[in-house]
């Protein structure tokens, strides 16, 4: 490079506010902008992913369904997405997401639950009720369920706050060693941040976004809502406690709302749903709205219709077990 070229490079580095020595060296070596050039592409280099976005062929491209008939072709949990879940305390968001985990595994995907608010024996007690479709599965049935989900369902044995870097390393291990592609983190407030530290919250959600993109996985994150005056309305994406960046960065936002009025006066709400599964944001989908569901108290399952019977995710007899 000529002296004139070097001087121009130095002047440009000063204008840009970058290291003059480093910038000039790259200019002399001919490597200036090389990394950036590799990231700049034209449409013809992306033909395959463009076609796949119009004509997805499998779950790896289209994502998994929530597992409810009214959500079919409306909601998908896609690879490379972060979903934020909210709901009033006691309205069943963690319980609902347990069933989402089972429905995801039912579509041949591996799922990891990171429950930082509840002991694993209690988490699994609830899950096994949902799996069996009954309130009191036999000991043999419990063993059969545990055997069936080995290598499909993974859990982190940790209750309480967790550091961001440790959480990331655990998730990376789950992806690389066990092939996990779907995660549930319950909840944001247990991830080592103060409620009023918006910068830390943004950094944490940024980390999750980078992780789900790099490993092409889906992350469900529970984020509690701000306190409301009453429980008559479901919280929306603007009601999430903390910085607004949480929902800005999310690909999808969902909430679970329980019909408490029906519970107090069932005779005045005959035929009305027990709860609603709400979609308030879906960046990669075209549908937003509410899906009515009914709750079965024996199995803890959420059902499409009031008279629908709970399913058994693992059928069982004294001689054999098989997947339904």
PDB file of C-alpha atoms in Angstrom:
ATOM      1  CA  UNK A   1       0.000   0.000   0.000  1.00  0.00           C
ATOM      2  CA  UNK A   2       1.284   3.460  -0.877  1.00  0.00           C
ATOM      3  CA  UNK A   3       2.126   6.076   1.761  1.00  0.00           C
ATOM      4  CA  UNK A   4      -0.885   8.053   0.556  1.00  0.00           C
ATOM      5  CA  UNK A   5      -3.128   5.014   1.131  1.00  0.00           C
ATOM      6  CA  UNK A   6      -1.723   4.492   4.611  1.00  0.00           C
ATOM      7  CA  UNK A   7      -2.362   8.129   5.500  1.00  0.00           C
ATOM      8  CA  UNK A   8      -5.953   7.813   4.278  1.00  0.00           C
ATOM      9  CA  UNK A   9      -6.402   4.697   6.431  1.00  0.00           C
ATOM     10  CA  UNK A  10      -5.040   6.537   9.487  1.00  0.00           C
ATOM     11  CA  UNK A  11      -7.319   9.504   8.880  1.00  0.00           C
ATOM     12  CA  UNK A  12     -10.337   7.219   8.474  1.00  0.00           C
ATOM     13  CA  UNK A  13      -9.469   5.365  11.703  1.00  0.00           C
ATOM     14  CA  UNK A  14      -9.364   8.679  13.581  1.00  0.00           C
ATOM     15  CA  UNK A  15     -12.718   9.712  12.109  1.00  0.00           C
ATOM     16  CA  UNK A  16     -14.246   6.367  13.113  1.00  0.00           C
ATOM     17  CA  UNK A  17     -12.732   6.499  16.601  1.00  0.00           C
ATOM     18  CA  UNK A  18     -11.016   3.107  16.278  1.00  0.00           C
ATOM     19  CA  UNK A  19      -7.440   1.946  16.878  1.00  0.00           C
ATOM     20  CA  UNK A  20      -5.234   3.647  14.282  1.00  0.00           C
ATOM     21  CA  UNK A  21      -2.536   0.960  14.519  1.00  0.00           C
ATOM     22  CA  UNK A  22      -4.963  -1.972  14.168  1.00  0.00           C
ATOM     23  CA  UNK A  23      -6.988  -0.307  11.413  1.00  0.00           C
ATOM     24  CA  UNK A  24      -3.875   0.605   9.414  1.00  0.00           C
ATOM     25  CA  UNK A  25      -2.409  -2.905   9.782  1.00  0.00           C
ATOM     26  CA  UNK A  26      -5.603  -4.453   8.366  1.00  0.00           C
ATOM     27  CA  UNK A  27      -5.506  -1.988   5.481  1.00  0.00           C
ATOM     28  CA  UNK A  28      -1.887  -2.908   4.689  1.00  0.00           C
ATOM     29  CA  UNK A  29      -2.570  -6.675   5.031  1.00  0.00           C
ATOM     30  CA  UNK A  30      -5.627  -6.442   2.826  1.00  0.00           C
ATOM     31  CA  UNK A  31      -7.856  -7.912   5.547  1.00  0.00           C
ATOM     32  CA  UNK A  32      -9.818  -4.728   6.241  1.00  0.00           C
ATOM     33  CA  UNK A  33     -13.517  -5.545   6.124  1.00  0.00           C
ATOM     34  CA  UNK A  34     -12.936  -9.229   5.335  1.00  0.00           C
ATOM     35  CA  UNK A  35     -15.020 -10.491   8.265  1.00  0.00           C
ATOM     36  CA  UNK A  36     -17.766  -8.014   7.469  1.00  0.00           C
ATOM     37  CA  UNK A  37     -17.763  -9.018   3.802  1.00  0.00           C
ATOM     38  CA  UNK A  38     -18.459 -12.621   4.816  1.00  0.00           C
ATOM     39  CA  UNK A  39     -21.600 -11.494   6.668  1.00  0.00           C
ATOM     40  CA  UNK A  40     -22.949  -9.468   3.747  1.00  0.00           C
ATOM     41  CA  UNK A  41     -24.958 -11.716   1.430  1.00  0.00           C
ATOM     42  CA  UNK A  42     -27.403 -11.455  -1.457  1.00  0.00           C
ATOM     43  CA  UNK A  43     -30.728 -13.341  -1.850  1.00  0.00           C
ATOM     44  CA  UNK A  44     -29.330 -15.931  -4.271  1.00  0.00           C
ATOM     45  CA  UNK A  45     -27.066 -17.232  -1.482  1.00  0.00           C
ATOM     46  CA  UNK A  46     -30.104 -17.948   0.699  1.00  0.00           C
ATOM     47  CA  UNK A  47     -32.343 -19.778  -1.770  1.00  0.00           C
ATOM     48  CA  UNK A  48     -32.672 -22.946   0.346  1.00  0.00           C
ATOM     49  CA  UNK A  49     -33.767 -21.246   3.611  1.00  0.00           C
ATOM     50  CA  UNK A  50     -36.135 -18.987   1.653  1.00  0.00           C
ATOM     51  CA  UNK A  51     -37.836 -21.996   0.032  1.00  0.00           C
ATOM     52  CA  UNK A  52     -37.961 -23.798   3.395  1.00  0.00           C
ATOM     53  CA  UNK A  53     -39.716 -20.805   4.959  1.00  0.00           C
ATOM     54  CA  UNK A  54     -42.520 -21.135   2.375  1.00  0.00           C
ATOM     55  CA  UNK A  55     -42.571 -24.936   2.233  1.00  0.00           C
ATOM     56  CA  UNK A  56     -41.342 -26.345   5.567  1.00  0.00           C
ATOM     57  CA  UNK A  57     -40.869 -30.106   5.424  1.00  0.00           C
ATOM     58  CA  UNK A  58     -40.525 -31.202   9.043  1.00  0.00           C
ATOM     59  CA  UNK A  59     -40.576 -30.128  12.688  1.00  0.00           C
ATOM     60  CA  UNK A  60     -36.975 -28.936  12.450  1.00  0.00           C
ATOM     61  CA  UNK A  61     -38.240 -26.192  10.136  1.00  0.00           C
ATOM     62  CA  UNK A  62     -41.876 -25.567  11.102  1.00  0.00           C
ATOM     63  CA  UNK A  63     -41.587 -26.105  14.869  1.00  0.00           C
ATOM     64  CA  UNK A  64     -43.879 -28.023  17.225  1.00  0.00           C
ATOM     65  CA  UNK A  65     -47.576 -27.497  17.864  1.00  0.00           C
ATOM     66  CA  UNK A  66     -48.823 -26.689  21.398  1.00  0.00           C
ATOM     67  CA  UNK A  67     -50.958 -29.829  21.157  1.00  0.00           C
ATOM     68  CA  UNK A  68     -54.458 -28.318  21.290  1.00  0.00           C
ATOM     69  CA  UNK A  69     -56.863 -28.620  18.358  1.00  0.00           C
ATOM     70  CA  UNK A  70     -57.814 -24.931  18.310  1.00  0.00           C
ATOM     71  CA  UNK A  71     -54.130 -23.988  18.116  1.00  0.00           C
ATOM     72  CA  UNK A  72     -53.466 -26.123  15.034  1.00  0.00           C
ATOM     73  CA  UNK A  73     -51.962 -24.080  12.172  1.00  0.00           C
ATOM     74  CA  UNK A  74     -52.110 -20.976  14.381  1.00  0.00           C
ATOM     75  CA  UNK A  75     -49.302 -21.343  16.914  1.00  0.00           C
ATOM     76  CA  UNK A  76     -45.939 -23.056  16.585  1.00  0.00           C
ATOM     77  CA  UNK A  77     -42.899 -23.185  18.840  1.00  0.00           C
ATOM     78  CA  UNK A  78     -40.150 -22.860  16.255  1.00  0.00           C
ATOM     79  CA  UNK A  79     -36.389 -23.397  16.382  1.00  0.00           C
ATOM     80  CA  UNK A  80     -34.399 -20.200  17.000  1.00  0.00           C
ATOM     81  CA  UNK A  81     -37.189 -18.590  19.047  1.00  0.00           C
ATOM     82  CA  UNK A  82     -37.638 -17.196  22.550  1.00  0.00           C
ATOM     83  CA  UNK A  83     -41.160 -17.355  24.001  1.00  0.00           C
ATOM     84  CA  UNK A  84     -42.100 -15.271  27.040  1.00  0.00           C
ATOM     85  CA  UNK A  85     -44.873 -16.664  29.248  1.00  0.00           C
ATOM     86  CA  UNK A  86     -46.795 -14.732  31.857  1.00  0.00           C
ATOM     87  CA  UNK A  87     -49.874 -15.044  34.005  1.00  0.00           C
ATOM     88  CA  UNK A  88     -51.274 -13.960  37.340  1.00  0.00           C
ATOM     89  CA  UNK A  89     -49.859 -15.825  40.330  1.00  0.00           C
ATOM     90  CA  UNK A  90     -51.835 -19.036  40.816  1.00  0.00           C
ATOM     91  CA  UNK A  91     -53.319 -19.097  37.310  1.00  0.00           C
ATOM     92  CA  UNK A  92     -51.345 -22.182  36.280  1.00  0.00           C
ATOM     93  CA  UNK A  93     -48.633 -21.028  33.881  1.00  0.00           C
ATOM     94  CA  UNK A  94     -46.000 -23.501  35.174  1.00  0.00           C
ATOM     95  CA  UNK A  95     -48.550 -26.318  35.209  1.00  0.00           C
ATOM     96  CA  UNK A  96     -49.700 -25.465  31.683  1.00  0.00           C
ATOM     97  CA  UNK A  97     -46.121 -25.429  30.427  1.00  0.00           C
ATOM     98  CA  UNK A  98     -45.638 -28.885  31.896  1.00  0.00           C
ATOM     99  CA  UNK A  99     -48.283 -30.108  29.461  1.00  0.00           C
ATOM    100  CA  UNK A 100     -46.615 -28.123  26.662  1.00  0.00           C
ATOM    101  CA  UNK A 101     -43.401 -30.020  27.493  1.00  0.00           C
ATOM    102  CA  UNK A 102     -45.230 -33.356  27.229  1.00  0.00           C
ATOM    103  CA  UNK A 103     -46.838 -32.368  23.921  1.00  0.00           C
ATOM    104  CA  UNK A 104     -43.421 -31.315  22.605  1.00  0.00           C
ATOM    105  CA  UNK A 105     -41.870 -34.655  23.566  1.00  0.00           C
ATOM    106  CA  UNK A 106     -44.885 -36.352  21.961  1.00  0.00           C
ATOM    107  CA  UNK A 107     -43.648 -34.820  18.684  1.00  0.00           C
ATOM    108  CA  UNK A 108     -40.262 -36.564  19.041  1.00  0.00           C
ATOM    109  CA  UNK A 109     -38.383 -33.629  20.540  1.00  0.00           C
ATOM    110  CA  UNK A 110     -36.197 -33.593  23.656  1.00  0.00           C
ATOM    111  CA  UNK A 111     -37.175 -31.142  26.399  1.00  0.00           C
ATOM    112  CA  UNK A 112     -35.417 -29.749  29.482  1.00  0.00           C
ATOM    113  CA  UNK A 113     -37.228 -28.195  32.440  1.00  0.00           C
ATOM    114  CA  UNK A 114     -35.237 -25.756  34.572  1.00  0.00           C
ATOM    115  CA  UNK A 115     -37.535 -25.237  37.555  1.00  0.00           C
ATOM    116  CA  UNK A 116     -35.898 -22.796  39.945  1.00  0.00           C
ATOM    117  CA  UNK A 117     -38.982 -22.223  42.102  1.00  0.00           C
ATOM    118  CA  UNK A 118     -40.145 -25.778  42.891  1.00  0.00           C
ATOM    119  CA  UNK A 119     -38.478 -28.994  44.043  1.00  0.00           C
ATOM    120  CA  UNK A 120     -38.183 -31.684  41.403  1.00  0.00           C
ATOM    121  CA  UNK A 121     -40.258 -34.242  43.293  1.00  0.00           C
ATOM    122  CA  UNK A 122     -43.178 -31.809  43.230  1.00  0.00           C
ATOM    123  CA  UNK A 123     -42.590 -30.920  39.587  1.00  0.00           C
ATOM    124  CA  UNK A 124     -42.564 -34.601  38.654  1.00  0.00           C
ATOM    125  CA  UNK A 125     -45.599 -35.409  40.809  1.00  0.00           C
ATOM    126  CA  UNK A 126     -47.602 -32.940  38.752  1.00  0.00           C
ATOM    127  CA  UNK A 127     -46.107 -34.114  35.459  1.00  0.00           C
ATOM    128  CA  UNK A 128     -46.787 -37.782  36.219  1.00  0.00           C
ATOM    129  CA  UNK A 129     -50.440 -36.963  36.942  1.00  0.00           C
ATOM    130  CA  UNK A 130     -50.633 -35.251  33.555  1.00  0.00           C
ATOM    131  CA  UNK A 131     -48.856 -38.136  31.827  1.00  0.00           C
ATOM    132  CA  UNK A 132     -51.012 -40.851  33.384  1.00  0.00           C
ATOM    133  CA  UNK A 133     -54.276 -38.914  33.092  1.00  0.00           C
ATOM    134  CA  UNK A 134     -55.159 -39.762  36.698  1.00  0.00           C
ATOM    135  CA  UNK A 135     -54.640 -38.439  40.223  1.00  0.00           C
ATOM    136  CA  UNK A 136     -53.023 -41.583  41.670  1.00  0.00           C
ATOM    137  CA  UNK A 137     -51.046 -43.754  39.233  1.00  0.00           C
ATOM    138  CA  UNK A 138     -49.814 -47.062  40.653  1.00  0.00           C
ATOM    139  CA  UNK A 139     -46.192 -47.542  41.637  1.00  0.00           C
ATOM    140  CA  UNK A 140     -45.638 -49.785  38.617  1.00  0.00           C
ATOM    141  CA  UNK A 141     -47.180 -47.189  36.326  1.00  0.00           C
ATOM    142  CA  UNK A 142     -44.920 -44.509  37.825  1.00  0.00           C
ATOM    143  CA  UNK A 143     -41.871 -46.680  37.093  1.00  0.00           C
ATOM    144  CA  UNK A 144     -43.069 -47.284  33.533  1.00  0.00           C
ATOM    145  CA  UNK A 145     -43.503 -43.536  32.980  1.00  0.00           C
ATOM    146  CA  UNK A 146     -40.025 -42.800  34.328  1.00  0.00           C
ATOM    147  CA  UNK A 147     -38.565 -45.456  32.036  1.00  0.00           C
ATOM    148  CA  UNK A 148     -40.436 -44.164  28.992  1.00  0.00           C
ATOM    149  CA  UNK A 149     -39.212 -40.567  29.434  1.00  0.00           C
ATOM    150  CA  UNK A 150     -35.578 -41.496  30.042  1.00  0.00           C
ATOM    151  CA  UNK A 151     -33.527 -39.774  27.354  1.00  0.00           C
ATOM    152  CA  UNK A 152     -36.488 -37.571  26.344  1.00  0.00           C
ATOM    153  CA  UNK A 153     -37.196 -35.387  29.374  1.00  0.00           C
ATOM    154  CA  UNK A 154     -34.377 -33.718  31.308  1.00  0.00           C
ATOM    155  CA  UNK A 155     -34.494 -31.601  34.465  1.00  0.00           C
ATOM    156  CA  UNK A 156     -32.021 -29.438  36.384  1.00  0.00           C
ATOM    157  CA  UNK A 157     -31.761 -30.468  40.042  1.00  0.00           C
ATOM    158  CA  UNK A 158     -31.445 -26.934  41.423  1.00  0.00           C
ATOM    159  CA  UNK A 159     -33.860 -24.752  43.383  1.00  0.00           C
ATOM    160  CA  UNK A 160     -33.184 -21.054  43.998  1.00  0.00           C
ATOM    161  CA  UNK A 161     -31.320 -18.304  42.195  1.00  0.00           C
ATOM    162  CA  UNK A 162     -28.851 -19.219  39.479  1.00  0.00           C
ATOM    163  CA  UNK A 163     -26.021 -17.322  37.793  1.00  0.00           C
ATOM    164  CA  UNK A 164     -26.362 -16.467  34.124  1.00  0.00           C
ATOM    165  CA  UNK A 165     -23.063 -18.073  33.082  1.00  0.00           C
ATOM    166  CA  UNK A 166     -23.821 -21.303  34.950  1.00  0.00           C
ATOM    167  CA  UNK A 167     -27.283 -21.515  33.397  1.00  0.00           C
ATOM    168  CA  UNK A 168     -25.808 -21.014  29.941  1.00  0.00           C
ATOM    169  CA  UNK A 169     -23.240 -23.776  30.509  1.00  0.00           C
ATOM    170  CA  UNK A 170     -25.951 -26.184  31.713  1.00  0.00           C
ATOM    171  CA  UNK A 171     -28.078 -25.483  28.642  1.00  0.00           C
ATOM    172  CA  UNK A 172     -25.094 -25.884  26.325  1.00  0.00           C
ATOM    173  CA  UNK A 173     -24.317 -29.263  27.902  1.00  0.00           C
ATOM    174  CA  UNK A 174     -27.944 -30.326  27.406  1.00  0.00           C
ATOM    175  CA  UNK A 175     -27.762 -29.424  23.712  1.00  0.00           C
ATOM    176  CA  UNK A 176     -24.346 -30.900  22.963  1.00  0.00           C
ATOM    177  CA  UNK A 177     -24.502 -34.078  25.084  1.00  0.00           C
ATOM    178  CA  UNK A 178     -28.207 -34.954  25.051  1.00  0.00           C
ATOM    179  CA  UNK A 179     -29.596 -33.297  21.918  1.00  0.00           C
ATOM    180  CA  UNK A 180     -32.081 -31.089  23.780  1.00  0.00           C
ATOM    181  CA  UNK A 181     -33.769 -28.503  21.547  1.00  0.00           C
ATOM    182  CA  UNK A 182     -36.544 -27.184  23.809  1.00  0.00           C
ATOM    183  CA  UNK A 183     -36.088 -25.512  27.201  1.00  0.00           C
ATOM    184  CA  UNK A 184     -38.334 -24.146  29.944  1.00  0.00           C
ATOM    185  CA  UNK A 185     -36.825 -21.669  32.425  1.00  0.00           C
ATOM    186  CA  UNK A 186     -39.070 -21.064  35.440  1.00  0.00           C
ATOM    187  CA  UNK A 187     -38.564 -18.208  36.092  1.00  0.00           C
ATOM    188  CA  UNK A 188     -36.805 -14.974  35.124  1.00  0.00           C
ATOM    189  CA  UNK A 189     -36.809 -13.609  38.678  1.00  0.00           C
ATOM    190  CA  UNK A 190     -34.637 -16.553  39.817  1.00  0.00           C
ATOM    191  CA  UNK A 191     -31.885 -15.815  37.296  1.00  0.00           C
ATOM    192  CA  UNK A 192     -29.699 -13.675  39.553  1.00  0.00           C
ATOM    193  CA  UNK A 193     -31.001 -10.184  38.776  1.00  0.00           C
ATOM    194  CA  UNK A 194     -32.575  -7.450  40.857  1.00  0.00           C
ATOM    195  CA  UNK A 195     -36.128  -6.565  39.916  1.00  0.00           C
ATOM    196  CA  UNK A 196     -35.117  -2.960  39.148  1.00  0.00           C
ATOM    197  CA  UNK A 197     -31.874  -3.753  37.300  1.00  0.00           C
ATOM    198  CA  UNK A 198     -33.111  -3.307  33.755  1.00  0.00           C
ATOM    199  CA  UNK A 199     -29.642  -3.495  32.205  1.00  0.00           C
ATOM    200  CA  UNK A 200     -29.010  -6.909  33.780  1.00  0.00           C
ATOM    201  CA  UNK A 201     -32.407  -8.099  32.576  1.00  0.00           C
ATOM    202  CA  UNK A 202     -31.620  -6.943  29.039  1.00  0.00           C
ATOM    203  CA  UNK A 203     -28.215  -8.656  29.132  1.00  0.00           C
ATOM    204  CA  UNK A 204     -29.813 -11.894  30.325  1.00  0.00           C
ATOM    205  CA  UNK A 205     -32.479 -11.928  27.616  1.00  0.00           C
ATOM    206  CA  UNK A 206     -29.786 -10.997  25.073  1.00  0.00           C
ATOM    207  CA  UNK A 207     -27.837 -14.066  26.207  1.00  0.00           C
ATOM    208  CA  UNK A 208     -30.895 -16.283  25.689  1.00  0.00           C
ATOM    209  CA  UNK A 209     -31.458 -14.793  22.228  1.00  0.00           C
ATOM    210  CA  UNK A 210     -27.852 -15.435  21.236  1.00  0.00           C
ATOM    211  CA  UNK A 211     -28.050 -18.965  22.635  1.00  0.00           C
ATOM    212  CA  UNK A 212     -31.271 -19.951  20.843  1.00  0.00           C
ATOM    213  CA  UNK A 213     -29.905 -18.574  17.566  1.00  0.00           C
ATOM    214  CA  UNK A 214     -26.501 -20.248  17.842  1.00  0.00           C
ATOM    215  CA  UNK A 215     -27.909 -23.650  18.854  1.00  0.00           C
ATOM    216  CA  UNK A 216     -31.124 -23.348  16.821  1.00  0.00           C
ATOM    217  CA  UNK A 217     -33.321 -24.209  19.798  1.00  0.00           C
ATOM    218  CA  UNK A 218     -36.517 -22.902  21.416  1.00  0.00           C
ATOM    219  CA  UNK A 219     -36.564 -21.370  24.901  1.00  0.00           C
ATOM    220  CA  UNK A 220     -39.712 -20.867  26.991  1.00  0.00           C
ATOM    221  CA  UNK A 221     -39.115 -18.261  29.719  1.00  0.00           C
ATOM    222  CA  UNK A 222     -41.648 -17.515  32.462  1.00  0.00           C
ATOM    223  CA  UNK A 223     -41.707 -13.841  33.458  1.00  0.00           C
ATOM    224  CA  UNK A 224     -44.061 -12.701  36.191  1.00  0.00           C
ATOM    225  CA  UNK A 225     -46.459  -9.794  35.549  1.00  0.00           C
ATOM    226  CA  UNK A 226     -46.809  -6.606  37.533  1.00  0.00           C
ATOM    227  CA  UNK A 227     -49.400  -6.617  40.294  1.00  0.00           C
ATOM    228  CA  UNK A 228     -52.865  -5.922  38.900  1.00  0.00           C
ATOM    229  CA  UNK A 229     -55.890  -4.429  40.662  1.00  0.00           C
ATOM    230  CA  UNK A 230     -57.770  -7.713  40.335  1.00  0.00           C
ATOM    231  CA  UNK A 231     -57.757 -10.997  38.405  1.00  0.00           C
ATOM    232  CA  UNK A 232     -60.535 -10.157  35.967  1.00  0.00           C
ATOM    233  CA  UNK A 233     -58.191  -9.484  33.036  1.00  0.00           C
ATOM    234  CA  UNK A 234     -55.330 -11.500  31.612  1.00  0.00           C
ATOM    235  CA  UNK A 235     -51.969  -9.661  31.633  1.00  0.00           C
ATOM    236  CA  UNK A 236     -50.676  -8.644  28.210  1.00  0.00           C
ATOM    237  CA  UNK A 237     -47.154  -8.309  26.888  1.00  0.00           C
ATOM    238  CA  UNK A 238     -46.946  -4.753  28.264  1.00  0.00           C
ATOM    239  CA  UNK A 239     -47.704  -5.990  31.792  1.00  0.00           C
ATOM    240  CA  UNK A 240     -44.520  -8.033  32.246  1.00  0.00           C
ATOM    241  CA  UNK A 241     -42.588  -7.046  35.368  1.00  0.00           C
ATOM    242  CA  UNK A 242     -39.230  -5.425  34.529  1.00  0.00           C
ATOM    243  CA  UNK A 243     -37.855  -3.774  31.427  1.00  0.00           C
ATOM    244  CA  UNK A 244     -39.904  -3.581  28.240  1.00  0.00           C
ATOM    245  CA  UNK A 245     -36.890  -5.019  26.417  1.00  0.00           C
ATOM    246  CA  UNK A 246     -37.933  -8.487  27.623  1.00  0.00           C
ATOM    247  CA  UNK A 247     -40.947  -8.627  25.330  1.00  0.00           C
ATOM    248  CA  UNK A 248     -39.275  -6.520  22.635  1.00  0.00           C
ATOM    249  CA  UNK A 249     -36.569  -9.157  22.181  1.00  0.00           C
ATOM    250  CA  UNK A 250     -38.955 -12.114  22.467  1.00  0.00           C
ATOM    251  CA  UNK A 251     -40.216 -13.822  19.330  1.00  0.00           C
ATOM    252  CA  UNK A 252     -43.536 -14.771  20.926  1.00  0.00           C
ATOM    253  CA  UNK A 253     -45.499 -13.774  24.024  1.00  0.00           C
ATOM    254  CA  UNK A 254     -48.131 -15.928  25.720  1.00  0.00           C
ATOM    255  CA  UNK A 255     -50.184 -15.854  28.898  1.00  0.00           C
ATOM    256  CA  UNK A 256     -52.485 -18.170  30.830  1.00  0.00           C
ATOM    257  CA  UNK A 257     -55.621 -16.781  32.450  1.00  0.00           C
ATOM    258  CA  UNK A 258     -57.864 -18.704  34.820  1.00  0.00           C
ATOM    259  CA  UNK A 259     -61.605 -18.013  34.926  1.00  0.00           C
ATOM    260  CA  UNK A 260     -61.938 -17.368  38.665  1.00  0.00           C
ATOM    261  CA  UNK A 261     -65.515 -16.091  38.287  1.00  0.00           C
ATOM    262  CA  UNK A 262     -66.576 -19.515  37.028  1.00  0.00           C
ATOM    263  CA  UNK A 263     -64.905 -21.182  40.005  1.00  0.00           C
ATOM    264  CA  UNK A 264     -66.813 -18.934  42.425  1.00  0.00           C
ATOM    265  CA  UNK A 265     -70.189 -19.233  40.660  1.00  0.00           C
ATOM    266  CA  UNK A 266     -70.141 -22.258  38.337  1.00  0.00           C
ATOM    267  CA  UNK A 267     -73.920 -22.243  37.845  1.00  0.00           C
ATOM    268  CA  UNK A 268     -73.685 -18.783  36.268  1.00  0.00           C
ATOM    269  CA  UNK A 269     -70.927 -19.829  33.856  1.00  0.00           C
ATOM    270  CA  UNK A 270     -72.168 -23.148  32.478  1.00  0.00           C
ATOM    271  CA  UNK A 271     -70.397 -23.953  29.212  1.00  0.00           C
ATOM    272  CA  UNK A 272     -67.805 -21.238  29.711  1.00  0.00           C
ATOM    273  CA  UNK A 273     -64.100 -22.200  29.520  1.00  0.00           C
ATOM    274  CA  UNK A 274     -62.040 -22.742  32.661  1.00  0.00           C
ATOM    275  CA  UNK A 275     -59.092 -20.813  31.264  1.00  0.00           C
ATOM    276  CA  UNK A 276     -57.663 -19.116  28.177  1.00  0.00           C
ATOM    277  CA  UNK A 277     -54.351 -19.668  26.408  1.00  0.00           C
ATOM    278  CA  UNK A 278     -53.511 -16.224  25.003  1.00  0.00           C
ATOM    279  CA  UNK A 279     -51.068 -15.332  22.231  1.00  0.00           C
ATOM    280  CA  UNK A 280     -50.215 -11.613  22.283  1.00  0.00           C
ATOM    281  CA  UNK A 281     -47.179 -11.701  19.992  1.00  0.00           C
ATOM    282  CA  UNK A 282     -45.945 -14.119  17.338  1.00  0.00           C
ATOM    283  CA  UNK A 283     -43.197 -12.585  15.241  1.00  0.00           C
ATOM    284  CA  UNK A 284     -42.895 -15.551  12.897  1.00  0.00           C
ATOM    285  CA  UNK A 285     -46.592 -16.348  12.686  1.00  0.00           C
ATOM    286  CA  UNK A 286     -49.686 -14.548  11.487  1.00  0.00           C
ATOM    287  CA  UNK A 287     -52.119 -15.351  14.308  1.00  0.00           C
ATOM    288  CA  UNK A 288     -52.769 -13.707  17.674  1.00  0.00           C
ATOM    289  CA  UNK A 289     -55.743 -14.341  19.916  1.00  0.00           C
ATOM    290  CA  UNK A 290     -57.196 -16.488  22.707  1.00  0.00           C
ATOM    291  CA  UNK A 291     -57.832 -20.230  22.844  1.00  0.00           C
ATOM    292  CA  UNK A 292     -60.437 -21.524  25.334  1.00  0.00           C
ATOM    293  CA  UNK A 293     -59.532 -24.590  27.395  1.00  0.00           C
ATOM    294  CA  UNK A 294     -61.072 -26.733  30.123  1.00  0.00           C
ATOM    295  CA  UNK A 295     -59.184 -28.029  33.169  1.00  0.00           C
ATOM    296  CA  UNK A 296     -59.431 -31.572  34.510  1.00  0.00           C
ATOM    297  CA  UNK A 297     -58.743 -31.542  38.257  1.00  0.00           C
ATOM    298  CA  UNK A 298     -57.901 -35.245  38.508  1.00  0.00           C
ATOM    299  CA  UNK A 299     -55.196 -35.277  35.846  1.00  0.00           C
ATOM    300  CA  UNK A 300     -54.144 -31.590  35.868  1.00  0.00           C
ATOM    301  CA  UNK A 301     -54.619 -31.691  32.083  1.00  0.00           C
ATOM    302  CA  UNK A 302     -55.893 -28.815  29.955  1.00  0.00           C
ATOM    303  CA  UNK A 303     -58.465 -30.036  27.438  1.00  0.00           C
ATOM    304  CA  UNK A 304     -59.913 -28.755  24.165  1.00  0.00           C
ATOM    305  CA  UNK A 305     -63.529 -29.384  25.158  1.00  0.00           C
ATOM    306  CA  UNK A 306     -65.507 -29.580  28.383  1.00  0.00           C
ATOM    307  CA  UNK A 307     -66.472 -33.254  28.017  1.00  0.00           C
ATOM    308  CA  UNK A 308     -63.188 -34.464  26.586  1.00  0.00           C
ATOM    309  CA  UNK A 309     -61.509 -37.237  28.568  1.00  0.00           C
ATOM    310  CA  UNK A 310     -57.878 -36.855  29.692  1.00  0.00           C
ATOM    311  CA  UNK A 311     -55.383 -38.738  27.569  1.00  0.00           C
ATOM    312  CA  UNK A 312     -52.666 -41.125  28.680  1.00  0.00           C
ATOM    313  CA  UNK A 313     -49.306 -40.065  27.273  1.00  0.00           C
ATOM    314  CA  UNK A 314     -47.974 -43.498  28.215  1.00  0.00           C
ATOM    315  CA  UNK A 315     -50.443 -46.380  28.053  1.00  0.00           C
ATOM    316  CA  UNK A 316     -49.779 -49.011  30.663  1.00  0.00           C
ATOM    317  CA  UNK A 317     -50.784 -52.526  31.621  1.00  0.00           C
ATOM    318  CA  UNK A 318     -49.233 -55.065  33.963  1.00  0.00           C
ATOM    319  CA  UNK A 319     -47.490 -56.756  31.049  1.00  0.00           C
ATOM    320  CA  UNK A 320     -46.389 -53.937  28.782  1.00  0.00           C
ATOM    321  CA  UNK A 321     -46.309 -50.229  28.204  1.00  0.00           C
ATOM    322  CA  UNK A 322     -46.431 -48.361  24.977  1.00  0.00           C
ATOM    323  CA  UNK A 323     -46.681 -44.823  23.738  1.00  0.00           C
ATOM    324  CA  UNK A 324     -50.139 -43.746  22.767  1.00  0.00           C
TER     325      UNK A 324
END
